[in-house]
C-alpha positions as CSV (number, residue, x, y, z in Angstrom):
1,P,33.7,34.9,1.6
2,I,30.7,33.9,0.4
3,P,30.8,31.1,-2.4
4,A,29.9,32.3,-5.8
5,A,27.5,29.7,-6.3
6,A,25.5,30.1,-3.1
7,S,25.6,33.9,-4.2
8,A,24.0,32.8,-7.8
9,V,21.1,31.2,-5.7
10,H,20.2,34.0,-3.1
11,G,21.6,37.1,-4.1
12,I,23.7,37.8,-1.2
13,T,27.3,38.9,-2.0
14,D,30.3,39.8,-0.1
15,E,29.8,43.5,-1.2
16,V,25.9,43.1,-0.4
17,V,27.0,42.4,3.3
18,R,29.8,44.7,3.4
19,R,27.2,47.5,2.5
20,S,23.8,46.6,3.8
21,G,25.1,43.8,6.5
22,I,24.3,44.1,10.4
23,P,27.6,42.8,12.4
24,A,26.7,39.4,13.8
25,A,27.7,40.6,17.3
26,T,24.7,43.0,17.0
27,A,22.4,40.8,15.0
28,I,22.3,37.4,16.5
29,P,21.5,38.7,20.1
30,D,18.8,40.8,18.6
31,L,17.5,37.9,16.8
32,C,17.5,35.8,20.1
33,R,15.8,38.7,22.0
34,R,12.9,38.3,19.2
35,F,12.8,34.7,19.2
36,Q,12.3,34.9,23.0
37,E,9.3,37.5,22.5
38,L,8.1,34.9,20.0
39,A,8.5,32.2,22.2
40,G,6.8,33.7,25.1
41,R,3.6,34.4,23.0
42,N,3.4,30.6,22.0
43,L,4.0,31.5,18.4
44,P,5.2,28.5,16.5
45,L,8.3,29.3,14.2
46,I,8.0,28.3,10.5
47,I,11.3,27.2,8.7
48,F,11.0,25.1,5.3
49,N,13.9,22.3,5.8
50,A,14.4,23.2,9.4
51,P,17.4,20.6,9.8
52,F,19.1,22.9,7.4
53,D,18.9,26.2,8.5
54,W,17.9,25.5,12.6
55,P,21.3,24.5,13.1
56,F,23.1,27.5,11.8
57,I,21.1,29.9,14.0
58,H,21.6,27.6,17.0
59,A,25.3,27.5,16.7
60,E,25.4,31.2,16.0
61,A,23.5,31.8,19.1
62,V,25.8,29.6,20.9
63,R,28.8,31.5,19.5
64,H,27.5,34.7,20.7
65,G,26.3,33.5,24.0
66,C,22.7,33.7,23.5
67,T,20.2,31.3,24.9
68,M,17.8,30.1,22.1
69,P,14.2,29.5,23.3
70,E,12.4,26.0,22.9
71,F,10.2,26.7,20.0
72,N,6.9,24.8,18.7
73,L,8.6,24.6,15.1
74,I,6.5,24.1,11.8
75,D,8.3,22.1,8.9
76,P,6.3,22.4,6.0
77,L,8.9,20.3,4.1
78,V,8.3,17.7,6.5
79,L,4.5,18.0,6.5
80,D,4.4,17.8,3.0
81,K,6.4,14.8,2.6
82,G,4.2,13.3,5.8
83,L,0.6,14.2,4.3
84,D,1.6,13.3,0.6
85,K,4.5,10.7,0.6
86,F,4.1,9.5,-2.9
87,R,3.8,12.7,-4.7
88,R,6.7,12.4,-7.2
89,G,9.1,15.4,-8.1
90,K,11.4,17.5,-6.3
91,R,10.3,19.1,-2.8
92,T,11.9,22.7,-3.0
93,L,9.7,25.3,-1.6
94,V,9.1,26.8,-5.0
95,V,7.8,23.3,-6.2
96,T,6.0,22.6,-3.0
97,A,4.3,25.9,-3.4
98,H,3.5,25.5,-6.9
99,A,1.9,22.0,-6.5
100,L,-0.4,23.9,-3.6
101,G,-1.3,26.6,-6.0
102,I,1.1,29.3,-4.5
103,R,3.2,31.7,-6.4
104,L,6.1,32.2,-5.0
105,D,7.9,35.3,-6.3
106,D,11.7,36.6,-5.6
107,A,12.4,32.7,-4.5
108,H,15.7,32.7,-2.0
109,S,15.6,36.3,-0.9
110,A,14.8,35.9,3.1
111,L,11.3,37.8,2.9
112,A,10.1,35.6,0.0
113,D,10.9,32.3,1.5
114,A,9.9,33.4,4.7
115,V,6.4,34.5,3.4
116,G,6.1,31.4,1.1
117,A,7.3,28.8,3.8
118,A,4.0,30.0,6.0
119,A,1.7,30.0,2.8
120,V,2.7,26.4,2.3
121,A,2.1,25.6,5.8
122,R,-1.2,27.5,6.0
123,A,-2.4,25.6,2.7
124,L,-1.4,22.1,4.2
125,A,-3.2,22.9,7.2
126,E,-6.4,24.0,4.9
127,K,-6.0,20.7,3.0
128,H,-5.5,18.4,5.7
129,L,-8.1,18.4,8.6
130,Y,-5.7,16.2,10.5
131,L,-3.1,19.2,11.1
132,Q,-6.1,21.4,12.0
133,T,-7.2,19.5,15.1
134,L,-3.4,18.5,16.2
135,P,-1.9,20.5,19.1
136,L,1.6,22.3,18.3
137,S,3.3,20.4,20.9
138,E,2.2,17.3,19.4
139,L,3.1,18.2,15.9
140,Q,6.4,18.6,16.9
141,D,6.7,14.6,17.8
142,V,4.7,13.8,14.7
143,Q,7.2,16.0,12.2
144,A,10.3,14.4,14.3
145,Q,8.6,10.7,13.5
146,W,7.8,11.7,10.0
147,Y,11.1,13.1,9.1
148,S,12.5,10.1,10.7
149,R,10.7,7.7,8.6
150,S,11.5,9.6,5.1
151,A,15.4,9.4,6.2
152,E,15.0,5.8,6.8
153,S,13.5,5.4,3.4
154,F,15.7,7.2,1.5
155,E,18.6,5.5,3.3
156,A,17.0,2.0,2.1
157,Y,16.6,3.5,-1.5
158,L,20.3,4.5,-1.8
159,R,21.4,1.3,-0.4
160,N,19.2,-0.6,-3.0
161,R,21.0,1.6,-5.4
162,G,24.3,0.1,-4.3
163,D,25.4,2.8,-1.7
164,R,25.8,0.3,1.1
165,G,27.6,2.8,3.3
166,V,25.4,5.6,3.5
167,K,23.8,6.8,6.6
168,I,21.0,9.5,6.6
169,D,20.5,11.7,9.8
170,R,17.2,11.0,11.1
171,G,17.1,13.9,13.8
172,W,14.7,16.9,13.7
173,P,14.8,19.8,13.9
174,I,18.4,19.8,14.3
175,P,20.3,16.6,13.1
176,D,21.9,14.3,15.4
177,S,25.4,14.9,14.3
178,V,25.0,18.7,14.8
179,K,23.6,18.2,18.2
180,E,26.7,16.1,19.1
181,A,28.5,18.7,17.7
182,L,26.8,21.5,19.8
183,G,27.0,19.9,23.0
């Protein structure tokens, strides 16, 4: 069952899935084939907050016996934090889009979020010459470093506030703890 709190955010209920969903045994292999095609064309995959969504996709691929291709990923959340470290406030897709002058309608629907993530990535590239000149293959390492530094900084912040035992996972695009679980 889909938790009511999650349905309140994205609008997907158990009834919607029963009525309109595609069985995972069909959808996941099809998704893997589409990803193979994109990776074969050397197109990047844009995922806002990749460490949240990408592990689910990987785990489902493994569960359904699919091979996930190696992708160049673009994570606009990591880019925004790395390029504008001191901007105050939340870093949700909606807030980040708004900060870049992008209007995001129907947030939390898959299509709107995908279009919004791409628009944020494009706006960041237009704003920062550094991104325009960096090869995609190098961008992977840069994003991993920025993500790790951000996690380290957040961990230090939490420890300074009294949470001495906190440990923030530094793995990007798949958290280290998830890599261990996936084998």
